[in-house]
CSV table of C-alpha atoms in Angstrom, one decimal:
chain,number,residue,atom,x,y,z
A,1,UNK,CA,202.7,-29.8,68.5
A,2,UNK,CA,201.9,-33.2,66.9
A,3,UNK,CA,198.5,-34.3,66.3
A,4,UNK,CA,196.9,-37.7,67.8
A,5,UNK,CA,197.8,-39.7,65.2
A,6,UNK,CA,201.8,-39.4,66.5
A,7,UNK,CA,200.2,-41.3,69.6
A,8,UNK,CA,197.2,-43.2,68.6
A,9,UNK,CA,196.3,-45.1,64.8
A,10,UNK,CA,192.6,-44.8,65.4
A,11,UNK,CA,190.6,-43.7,68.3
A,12,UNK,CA,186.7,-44.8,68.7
A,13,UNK,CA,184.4,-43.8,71.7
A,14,UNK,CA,181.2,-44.6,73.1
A,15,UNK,CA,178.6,-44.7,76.0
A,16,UNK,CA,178.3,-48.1,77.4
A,17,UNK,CA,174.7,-49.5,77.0
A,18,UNK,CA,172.9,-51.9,79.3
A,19,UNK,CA,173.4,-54.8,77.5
A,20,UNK,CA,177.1,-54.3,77.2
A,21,UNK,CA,177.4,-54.1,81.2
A,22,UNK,CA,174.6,-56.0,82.7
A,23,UNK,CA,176.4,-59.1,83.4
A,24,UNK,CA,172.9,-60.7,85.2
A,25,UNK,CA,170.8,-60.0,82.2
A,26,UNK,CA,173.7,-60.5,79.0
A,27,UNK,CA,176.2,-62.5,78.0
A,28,UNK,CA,177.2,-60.1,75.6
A,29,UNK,CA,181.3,-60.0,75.6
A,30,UNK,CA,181.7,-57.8,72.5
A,31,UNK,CA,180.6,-54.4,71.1
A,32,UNK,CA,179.5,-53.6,67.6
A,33,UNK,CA,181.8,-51.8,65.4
A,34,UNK,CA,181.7,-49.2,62.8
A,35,UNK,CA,182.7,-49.1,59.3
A,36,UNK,CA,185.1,-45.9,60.5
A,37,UNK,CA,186.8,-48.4,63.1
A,38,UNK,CA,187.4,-50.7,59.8
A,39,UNK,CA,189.8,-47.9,58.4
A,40,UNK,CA,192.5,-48.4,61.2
A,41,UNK,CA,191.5,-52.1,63.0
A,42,UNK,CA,191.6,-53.5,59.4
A,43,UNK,CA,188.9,-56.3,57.7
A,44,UNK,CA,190.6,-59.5,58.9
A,45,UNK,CA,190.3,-61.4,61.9
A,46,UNK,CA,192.8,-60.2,64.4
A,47,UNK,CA,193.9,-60.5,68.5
A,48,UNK,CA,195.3,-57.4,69.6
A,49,UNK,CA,197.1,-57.4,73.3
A,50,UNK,CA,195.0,-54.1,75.1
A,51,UNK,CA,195.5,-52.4,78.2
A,52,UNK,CA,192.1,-52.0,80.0
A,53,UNK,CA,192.0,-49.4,82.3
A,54,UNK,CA,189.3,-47.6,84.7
A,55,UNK,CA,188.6,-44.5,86.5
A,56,UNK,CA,186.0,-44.4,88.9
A,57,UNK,CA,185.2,-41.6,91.0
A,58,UNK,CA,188.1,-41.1,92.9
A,59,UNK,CA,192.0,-42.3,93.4
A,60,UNK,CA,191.3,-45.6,94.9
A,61,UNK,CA,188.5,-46.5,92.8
A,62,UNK,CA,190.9,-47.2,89.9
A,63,UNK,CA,192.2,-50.2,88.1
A,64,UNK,CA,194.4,-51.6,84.8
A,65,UNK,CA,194.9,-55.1,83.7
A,66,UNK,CA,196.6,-56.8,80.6
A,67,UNK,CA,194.1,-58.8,78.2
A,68,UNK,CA,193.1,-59.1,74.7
A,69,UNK,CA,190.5,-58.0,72.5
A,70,UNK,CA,189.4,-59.5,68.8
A,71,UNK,CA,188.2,-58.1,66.2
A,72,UNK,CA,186.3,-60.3,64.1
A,73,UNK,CA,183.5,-60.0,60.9
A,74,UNK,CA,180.4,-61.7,62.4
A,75,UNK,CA,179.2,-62.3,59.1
A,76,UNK,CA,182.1,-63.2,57.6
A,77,UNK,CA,180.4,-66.7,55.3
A,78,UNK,CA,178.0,-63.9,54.2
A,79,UNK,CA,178.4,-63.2,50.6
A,80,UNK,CA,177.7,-59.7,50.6
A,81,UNK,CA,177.2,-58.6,54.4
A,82,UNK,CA,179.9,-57.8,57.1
A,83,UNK,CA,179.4,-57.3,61.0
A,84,UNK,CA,182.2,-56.2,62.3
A,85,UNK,CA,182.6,-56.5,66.3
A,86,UNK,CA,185.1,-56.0,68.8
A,87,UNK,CA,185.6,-59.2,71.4
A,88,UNK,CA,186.4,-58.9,74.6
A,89,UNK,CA,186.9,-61.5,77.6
A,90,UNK,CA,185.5,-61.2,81.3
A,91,UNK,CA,187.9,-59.7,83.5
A,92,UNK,CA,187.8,-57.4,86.7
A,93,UNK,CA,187.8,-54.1,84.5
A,94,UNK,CA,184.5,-54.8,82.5
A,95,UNK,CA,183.1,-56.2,85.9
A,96,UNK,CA,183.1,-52.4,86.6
A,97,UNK,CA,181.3,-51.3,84.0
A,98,UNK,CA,177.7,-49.6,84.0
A,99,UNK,CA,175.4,-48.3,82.0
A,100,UNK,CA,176.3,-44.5,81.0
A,101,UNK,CA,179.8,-45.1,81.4
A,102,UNK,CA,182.2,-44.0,78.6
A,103,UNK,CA,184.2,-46.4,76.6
A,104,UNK,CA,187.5,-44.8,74.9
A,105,UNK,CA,188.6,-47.9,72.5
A,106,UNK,CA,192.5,-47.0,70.7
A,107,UNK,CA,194.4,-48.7,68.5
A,108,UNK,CA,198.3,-47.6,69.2
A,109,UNK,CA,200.9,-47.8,66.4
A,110,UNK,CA,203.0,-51.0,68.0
A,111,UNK,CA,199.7,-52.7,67.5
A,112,UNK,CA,198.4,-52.9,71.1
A,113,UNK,CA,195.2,-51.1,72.1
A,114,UNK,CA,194.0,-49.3,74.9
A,115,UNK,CA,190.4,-50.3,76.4
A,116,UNK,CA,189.7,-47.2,79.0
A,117,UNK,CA,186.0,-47.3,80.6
A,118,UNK,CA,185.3,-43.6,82.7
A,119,UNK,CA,182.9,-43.8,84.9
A,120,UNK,CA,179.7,-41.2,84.9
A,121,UNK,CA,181.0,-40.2,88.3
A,122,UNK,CA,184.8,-40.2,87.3
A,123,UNK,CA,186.4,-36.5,87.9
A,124,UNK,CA,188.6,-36.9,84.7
A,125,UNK,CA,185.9,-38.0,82.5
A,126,UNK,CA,185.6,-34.2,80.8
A,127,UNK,CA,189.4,-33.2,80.7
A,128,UNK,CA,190.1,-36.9,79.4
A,129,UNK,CA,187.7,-36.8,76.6
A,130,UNK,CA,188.9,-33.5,75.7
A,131,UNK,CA,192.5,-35.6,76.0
A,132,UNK,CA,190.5,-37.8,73.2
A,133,UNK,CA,189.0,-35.0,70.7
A,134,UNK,CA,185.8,-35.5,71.8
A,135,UNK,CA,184.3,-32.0,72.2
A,136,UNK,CA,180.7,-33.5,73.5
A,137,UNK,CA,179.4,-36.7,75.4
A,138,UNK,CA,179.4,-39.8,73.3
A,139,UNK,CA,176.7,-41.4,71.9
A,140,UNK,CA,175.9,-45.3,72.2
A,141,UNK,CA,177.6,-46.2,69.0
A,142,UNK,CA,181.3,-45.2,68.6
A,143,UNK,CA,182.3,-42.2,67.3
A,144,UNK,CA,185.4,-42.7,65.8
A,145,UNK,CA,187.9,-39.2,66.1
A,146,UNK,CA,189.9,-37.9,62.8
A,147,UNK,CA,193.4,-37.8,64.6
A,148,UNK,CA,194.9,-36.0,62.4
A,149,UNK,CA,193.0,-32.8,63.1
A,150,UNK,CA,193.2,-33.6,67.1
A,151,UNK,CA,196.0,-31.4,68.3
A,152,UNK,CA,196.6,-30.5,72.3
A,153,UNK,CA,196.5,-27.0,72.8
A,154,UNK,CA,199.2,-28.0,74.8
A,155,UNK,CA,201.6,-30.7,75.1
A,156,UNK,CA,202.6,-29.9,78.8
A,157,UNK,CA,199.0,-30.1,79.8
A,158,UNK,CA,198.7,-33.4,77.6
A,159,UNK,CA,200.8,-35.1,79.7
A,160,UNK,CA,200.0,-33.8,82.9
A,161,UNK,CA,196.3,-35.1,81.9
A,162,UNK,CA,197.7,-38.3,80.2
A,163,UNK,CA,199.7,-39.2,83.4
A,164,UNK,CA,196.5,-38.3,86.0
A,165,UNK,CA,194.7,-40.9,84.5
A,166,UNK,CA,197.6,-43.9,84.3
A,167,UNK,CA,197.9,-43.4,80.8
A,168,UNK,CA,200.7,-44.4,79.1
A,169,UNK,CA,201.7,-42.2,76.2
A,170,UNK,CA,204.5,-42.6,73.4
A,171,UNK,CA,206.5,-39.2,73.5
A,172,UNK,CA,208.4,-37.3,70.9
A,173,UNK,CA,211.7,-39.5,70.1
A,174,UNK,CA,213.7,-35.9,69.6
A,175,UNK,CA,216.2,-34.4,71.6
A,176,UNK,CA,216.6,-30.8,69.9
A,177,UNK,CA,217.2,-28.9,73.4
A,178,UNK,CA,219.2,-32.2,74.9
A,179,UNK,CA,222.8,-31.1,74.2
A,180,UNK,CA,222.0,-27.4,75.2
A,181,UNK,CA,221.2,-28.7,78.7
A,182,UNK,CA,224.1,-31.3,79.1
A,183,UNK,CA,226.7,-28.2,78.2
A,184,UNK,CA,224.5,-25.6,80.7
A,185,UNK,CA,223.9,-28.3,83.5
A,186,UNK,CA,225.7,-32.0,82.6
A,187,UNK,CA,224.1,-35.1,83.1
A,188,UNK,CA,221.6,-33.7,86.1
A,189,UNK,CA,218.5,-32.4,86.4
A,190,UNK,CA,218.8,-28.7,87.4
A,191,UNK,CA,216.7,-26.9,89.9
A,192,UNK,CA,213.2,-26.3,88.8
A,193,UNK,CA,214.4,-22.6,88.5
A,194,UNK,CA,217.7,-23.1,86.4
A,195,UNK,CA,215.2,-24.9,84.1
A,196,UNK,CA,212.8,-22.4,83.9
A,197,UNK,CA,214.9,-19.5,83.3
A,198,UNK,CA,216.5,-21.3,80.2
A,199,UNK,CA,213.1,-22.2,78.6
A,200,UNK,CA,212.7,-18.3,78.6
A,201,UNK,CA,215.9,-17.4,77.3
A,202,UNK,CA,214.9,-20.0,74.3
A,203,UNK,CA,211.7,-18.7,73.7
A,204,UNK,CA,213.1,-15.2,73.8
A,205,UNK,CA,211.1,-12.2,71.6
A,206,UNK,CA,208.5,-15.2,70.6
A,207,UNK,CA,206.6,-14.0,74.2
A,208,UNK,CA,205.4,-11.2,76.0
A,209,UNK,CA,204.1,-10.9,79.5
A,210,UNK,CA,202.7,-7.9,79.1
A,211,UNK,CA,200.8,-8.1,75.5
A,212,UNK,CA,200.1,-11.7,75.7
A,213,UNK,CA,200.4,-13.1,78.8
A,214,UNK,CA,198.2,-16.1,78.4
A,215,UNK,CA,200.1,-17.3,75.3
A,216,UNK,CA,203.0,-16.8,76.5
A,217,UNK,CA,202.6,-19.1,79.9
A,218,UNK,CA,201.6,-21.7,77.9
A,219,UNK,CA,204.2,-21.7,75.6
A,220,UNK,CA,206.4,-21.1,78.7
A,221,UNK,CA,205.1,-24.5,79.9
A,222,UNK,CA,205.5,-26.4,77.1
A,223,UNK,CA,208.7,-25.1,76.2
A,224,UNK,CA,210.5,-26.2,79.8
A,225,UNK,CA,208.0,-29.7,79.8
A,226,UNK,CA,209.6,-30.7,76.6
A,227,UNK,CA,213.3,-29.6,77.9
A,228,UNK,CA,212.8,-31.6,81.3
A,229,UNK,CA,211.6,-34.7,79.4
A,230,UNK,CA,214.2,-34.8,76.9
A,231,UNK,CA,216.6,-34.8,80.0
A,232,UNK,CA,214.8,-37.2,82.0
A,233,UNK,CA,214.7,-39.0,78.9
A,234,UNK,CA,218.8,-39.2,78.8
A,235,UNK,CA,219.1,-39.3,82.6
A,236,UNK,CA,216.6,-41.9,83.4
A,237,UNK,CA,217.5,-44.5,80.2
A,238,UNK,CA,221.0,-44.7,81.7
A,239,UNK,CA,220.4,-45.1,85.1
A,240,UNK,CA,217.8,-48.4,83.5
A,241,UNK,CA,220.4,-49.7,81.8
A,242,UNK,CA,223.2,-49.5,84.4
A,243,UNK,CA,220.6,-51.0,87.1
A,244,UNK,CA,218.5,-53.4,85.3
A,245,UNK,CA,220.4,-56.3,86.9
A,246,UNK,CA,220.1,-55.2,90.2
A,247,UNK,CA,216.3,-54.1,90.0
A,248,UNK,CA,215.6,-57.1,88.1
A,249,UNK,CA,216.7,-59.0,92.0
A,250,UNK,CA,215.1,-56.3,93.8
A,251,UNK,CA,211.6,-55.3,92.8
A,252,UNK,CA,211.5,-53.0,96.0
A,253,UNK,CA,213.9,-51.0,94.8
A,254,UNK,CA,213.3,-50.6,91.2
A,255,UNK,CA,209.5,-49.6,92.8
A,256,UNK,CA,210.6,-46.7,94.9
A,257,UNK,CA,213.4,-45.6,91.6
A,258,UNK,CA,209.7,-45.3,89.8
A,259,UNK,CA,207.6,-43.2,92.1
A,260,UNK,CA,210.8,-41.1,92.6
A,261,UNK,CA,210.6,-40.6,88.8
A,262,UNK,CA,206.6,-39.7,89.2
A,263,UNK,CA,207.1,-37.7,92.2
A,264,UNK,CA,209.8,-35.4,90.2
A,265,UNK,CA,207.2,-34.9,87.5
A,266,UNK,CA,205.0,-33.8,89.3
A,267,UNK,CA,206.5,-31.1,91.8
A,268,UNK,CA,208.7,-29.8,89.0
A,269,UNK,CA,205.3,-29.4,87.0
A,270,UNK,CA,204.3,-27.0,90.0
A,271,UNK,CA,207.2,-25.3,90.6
A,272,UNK,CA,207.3,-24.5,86.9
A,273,UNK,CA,204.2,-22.9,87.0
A,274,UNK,CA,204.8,-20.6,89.6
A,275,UNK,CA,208.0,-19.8,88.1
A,276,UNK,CA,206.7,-18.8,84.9
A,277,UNK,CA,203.4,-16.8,86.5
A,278,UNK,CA,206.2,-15.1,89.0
A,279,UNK,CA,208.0,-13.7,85.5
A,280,UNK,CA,204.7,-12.7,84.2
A,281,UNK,CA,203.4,-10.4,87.4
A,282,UNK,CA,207.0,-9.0,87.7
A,283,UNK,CA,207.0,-8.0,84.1
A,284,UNK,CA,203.5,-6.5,84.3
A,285,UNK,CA,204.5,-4.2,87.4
A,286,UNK,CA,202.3,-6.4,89.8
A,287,UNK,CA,203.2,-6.6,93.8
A,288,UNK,CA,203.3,-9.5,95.0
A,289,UNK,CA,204.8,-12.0,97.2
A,290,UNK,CA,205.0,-15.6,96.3
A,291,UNK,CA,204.9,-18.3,99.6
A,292,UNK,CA,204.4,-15.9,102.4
A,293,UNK,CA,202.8,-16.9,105.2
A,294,UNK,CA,199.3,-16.1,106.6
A,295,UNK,CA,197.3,-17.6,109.5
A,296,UNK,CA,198.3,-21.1,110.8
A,297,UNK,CA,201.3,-21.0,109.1
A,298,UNK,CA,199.4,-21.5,105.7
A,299,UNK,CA,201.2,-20.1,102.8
A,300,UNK,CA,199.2,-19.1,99.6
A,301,UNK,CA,201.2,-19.8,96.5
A,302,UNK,CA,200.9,-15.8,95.7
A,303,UNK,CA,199.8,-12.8,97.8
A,304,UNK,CA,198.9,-9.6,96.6
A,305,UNK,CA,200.4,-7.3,97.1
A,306,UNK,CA,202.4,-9.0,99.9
A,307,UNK,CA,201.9,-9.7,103.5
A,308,UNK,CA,203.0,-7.0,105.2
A,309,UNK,CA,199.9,-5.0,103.8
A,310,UNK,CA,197.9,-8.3,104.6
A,311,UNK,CA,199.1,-8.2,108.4
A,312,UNK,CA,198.5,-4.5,108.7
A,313,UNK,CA,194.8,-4.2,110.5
A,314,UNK,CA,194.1,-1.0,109.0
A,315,UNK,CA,194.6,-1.8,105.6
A,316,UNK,CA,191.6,-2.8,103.6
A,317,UNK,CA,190.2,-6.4,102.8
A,318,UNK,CA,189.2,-5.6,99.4
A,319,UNK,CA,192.5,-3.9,98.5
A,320,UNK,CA,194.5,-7.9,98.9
A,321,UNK,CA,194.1,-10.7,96.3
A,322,UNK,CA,195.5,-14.0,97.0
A,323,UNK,CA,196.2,-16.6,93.9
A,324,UNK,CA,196.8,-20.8,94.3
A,325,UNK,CA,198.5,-22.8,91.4
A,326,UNK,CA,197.5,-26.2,90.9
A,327,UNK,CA,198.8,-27.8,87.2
A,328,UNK,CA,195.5,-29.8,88.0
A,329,UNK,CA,192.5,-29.4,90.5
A,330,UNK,CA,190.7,-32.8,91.5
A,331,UNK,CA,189.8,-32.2,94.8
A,332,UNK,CA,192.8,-30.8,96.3
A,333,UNK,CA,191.5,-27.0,95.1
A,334,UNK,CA,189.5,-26.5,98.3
A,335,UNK,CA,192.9,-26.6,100.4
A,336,UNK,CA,193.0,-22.8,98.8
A,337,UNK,CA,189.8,-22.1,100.9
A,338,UNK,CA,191.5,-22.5,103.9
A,339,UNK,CA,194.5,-19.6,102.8
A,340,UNK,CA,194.6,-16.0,103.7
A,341,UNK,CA,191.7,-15.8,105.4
A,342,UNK,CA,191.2,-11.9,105.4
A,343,UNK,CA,190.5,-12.7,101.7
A,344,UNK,CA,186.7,-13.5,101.0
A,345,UNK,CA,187.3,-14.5,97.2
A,346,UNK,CA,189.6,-16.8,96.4
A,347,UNK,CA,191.7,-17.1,92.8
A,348,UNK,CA,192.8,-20.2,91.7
A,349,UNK,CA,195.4,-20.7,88.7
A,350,UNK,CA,195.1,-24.2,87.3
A,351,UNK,CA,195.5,-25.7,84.1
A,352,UNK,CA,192.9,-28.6,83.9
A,353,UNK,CA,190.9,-28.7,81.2
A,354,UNK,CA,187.0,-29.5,81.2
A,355,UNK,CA,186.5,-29.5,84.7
A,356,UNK,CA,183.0,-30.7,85.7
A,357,UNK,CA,180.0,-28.5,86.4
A,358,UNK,CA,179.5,-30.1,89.8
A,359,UNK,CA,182.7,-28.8,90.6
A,360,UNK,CA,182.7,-25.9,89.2
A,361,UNK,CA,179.6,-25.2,91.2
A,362,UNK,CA,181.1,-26.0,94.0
A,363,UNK,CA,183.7,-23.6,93.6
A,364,UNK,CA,181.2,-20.8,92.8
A,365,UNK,CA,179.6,-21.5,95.8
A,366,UNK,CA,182.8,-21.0,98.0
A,367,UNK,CA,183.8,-18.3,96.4
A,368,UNK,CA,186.4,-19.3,94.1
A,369,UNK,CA,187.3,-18.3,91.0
A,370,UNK,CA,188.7,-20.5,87.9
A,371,UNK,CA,192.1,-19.1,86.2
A,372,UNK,CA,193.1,-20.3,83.2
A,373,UNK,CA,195.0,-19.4,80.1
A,374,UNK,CA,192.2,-18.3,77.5
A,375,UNK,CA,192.8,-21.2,75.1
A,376,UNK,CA,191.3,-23.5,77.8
A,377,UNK,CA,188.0,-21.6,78.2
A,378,UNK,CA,186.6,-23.5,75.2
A,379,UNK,CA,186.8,-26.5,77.5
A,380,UNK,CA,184.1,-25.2,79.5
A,381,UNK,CA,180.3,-24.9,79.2
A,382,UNK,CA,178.9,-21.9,78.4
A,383,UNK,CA,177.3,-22.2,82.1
A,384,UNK,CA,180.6,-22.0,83.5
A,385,UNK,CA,182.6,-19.4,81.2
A,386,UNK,CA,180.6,-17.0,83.5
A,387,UNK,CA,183.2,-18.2,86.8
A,388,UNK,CA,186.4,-17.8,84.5
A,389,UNK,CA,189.0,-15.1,84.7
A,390,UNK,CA,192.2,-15.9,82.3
A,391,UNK,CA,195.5,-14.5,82.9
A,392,UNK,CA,195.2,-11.5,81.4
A,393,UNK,CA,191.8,-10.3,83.3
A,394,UNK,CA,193.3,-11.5,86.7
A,395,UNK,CA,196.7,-9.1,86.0
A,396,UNK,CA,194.3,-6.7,85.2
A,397,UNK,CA,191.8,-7.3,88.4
A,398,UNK,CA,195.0,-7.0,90.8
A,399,UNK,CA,196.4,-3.6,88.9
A,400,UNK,CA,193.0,-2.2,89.5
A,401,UNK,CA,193.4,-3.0,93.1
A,402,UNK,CA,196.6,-1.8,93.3
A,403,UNK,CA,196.3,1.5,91.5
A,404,UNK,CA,193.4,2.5,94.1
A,405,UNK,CA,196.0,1.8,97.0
A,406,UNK,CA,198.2,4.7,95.8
């Protein structure tokens, strides 16, 4: 997996102060660098074209506009003193800005930069700072990350977080696994399935459900994300350039092409998922049934260990398990509350990093437990390890079970 610095030249981040967001009381349009930030932003005076982008507490409150930022030496007639600062203009994103809010400044390698404030109150704020390298909350001067000892544990789950928060991100120009697809499938995308059954036969003896079965999701994830973007990759590029006239006279249509693009992404993400936990449990020996349905024609993504033990009266509560897989959580995890209501405690499989301990409280609270492959634990508090179960201790939870129905 490449490290940050394939994405980013230099990545600084702090918490917003009052003087840099109190438009009533400052006039302040600039924050004060660091010598780190003079390693990659340089010593000259120089405009950079930036992206600013923020995330507020929920979907709606969200916004990204196109300016420019300088950086400039404050000091630069002094003899021997420098004062380096970055210089930004008014605009509608900095307008949203407030105290405690988190400021992720990046320098990208075509020379633009990314400006991304996250609100205190903003669900991604943890998973996207883990995104960032930054294993704590920031301080009021920038902290400025090493990217070349950031790697993602994950480059499926990179994206997945990258692409929640409106982030673009430059992806890996090979196409190592392209001409294998065009000669299994041609120039389509395969079902989610076909895809998912040849990023295991790749992977072959380099997994094992039964030994490793946390690994070896993860790997199974990243495996078919990097297969399904190098095809999209193909796919997609040609259907640009054969349209580009057309769209370029029909925004309408080039607008629904995009969200169908988006849209693939993401339910091929979740299908992918449940493909690759549906090997795991069959290769463990684990009964289950994957999309039946329950009460009010709900359908928990798996039921253990199927539902015609869960619509038999007599058997017992504590004998059934029930699992939901979300790639990533936000609020949609209490839809899982309302599933397979003879089930008390609920499981949920997700692979978002860093979620926050007001959610995770929540979930506690309800009844819900936190899956997630054991490499993403360290993304947690030690508060909250305590409502985690990785894949291996669920597998192992649901055998138990099982072996006292015999």
């Amino acid at each position: 997996m490449s490290s940050l610095s394939h994405h980013f030249a230099g990545i600084s981040i702090k918490r917003l102060s009052a003087v840099e967001t109190e438009r009533h009381t400052s006039n302040q349009h600039e924050f004060n660098g660091t010598g780190a930030m003079k390693g990659y932003l340089g010593l000259d005076r120089r405009v950079f074209p930036a992206a600013f982008i923020y995330l507020g507490e929920n979907e709606e409150d969200r916004l990204a506009l196109d300016d420019q930022v300088t950086w400039y030496d404050a000091r630069e007639r002094h003899p021997s003193r420098s004062e380096h600062r970055l210089y930004f203009r008014d605009n509608e994103v900095m307008q949203k800005a407030a105290e405690g809010d988190t400021l992720i400044s990046a320098l990208r390698h075509d020379g633009t930069m990314l400006l991304l404030i996250l609100s205190e109150e903003s669900p991604d704020r943890s998973e996207i700072l883990w995104l960032f390298g930054m294993s704590k909350a920031p301080d009021k001067s920038f902290t400025t990350i090493d990217t070349e000892k950031v790697t993602p544990q994950s480059n499926a789950l990179f994206n997945y977080v990258a692409e929640s928060a409106g982030l673009e991100i430059e992806e890996d120009p090979y196409d190592n696994w392209l001409e294998l697809m065009l000669d299994r499938f041609g120039p389509r995308f395969p079902k989610t399935r076909e895809l998912s059954s040849l990023a295991l036969e790749t992977l072959g003896q380099d997994i094992n459900a039964i030994e490793i079965p946390d690994e070896s999701l993860v790997r199974l994830i990243d495996r078919e994300e990097e297969m399904f973007r190098q095809l999209e990759r193909h796919i997609v590029s040609g259907q640009l350039r054969d349209k580009a006239e057309t769209w370029a006279n029909d925004v309408d249509e080039f607008m629904q092409f995009s969200l169908g693009v988006h849209n693939r992404r993401k339910s091929r993400a979740g299908h992918a998922l449940e493909n690759h936990l549906e090997w795991i449990f069959l290769e463990n020996g684990v009964d289950h049934q994957r999309g039946a349905q329950t009460e009010n024609r709900s359908r928990p993504d798996f039921l253990f260990p199927g539902v015609e033990r869960y619509q038999n009266p007599d058997w017992p509560d504590d004998k059934l398990t029930m699992l939901g897989v979300k790639t990533t959580c936000k609020d949609r995890w209490r839809q899982v509350l309302n599933e397979a209501r003879r089930i008390p405690e609920k499981h949920l499989l997700t692979l978002q990093p860093g979620i926050s301990e007001h959610q995770t409280t929540e979930m506690r609270q309800a009844s819900l437990t936190l899956v997630l492959p054991r490499r993403l634990h360290e993304t947690y508090s030690t508060t909250q390890t305590g409502n985690l179960m990785d894949v291996s201790e669920f597998i192992a939870l649901v055998r138990e079970r099982q072996s006292l129905q015999l």
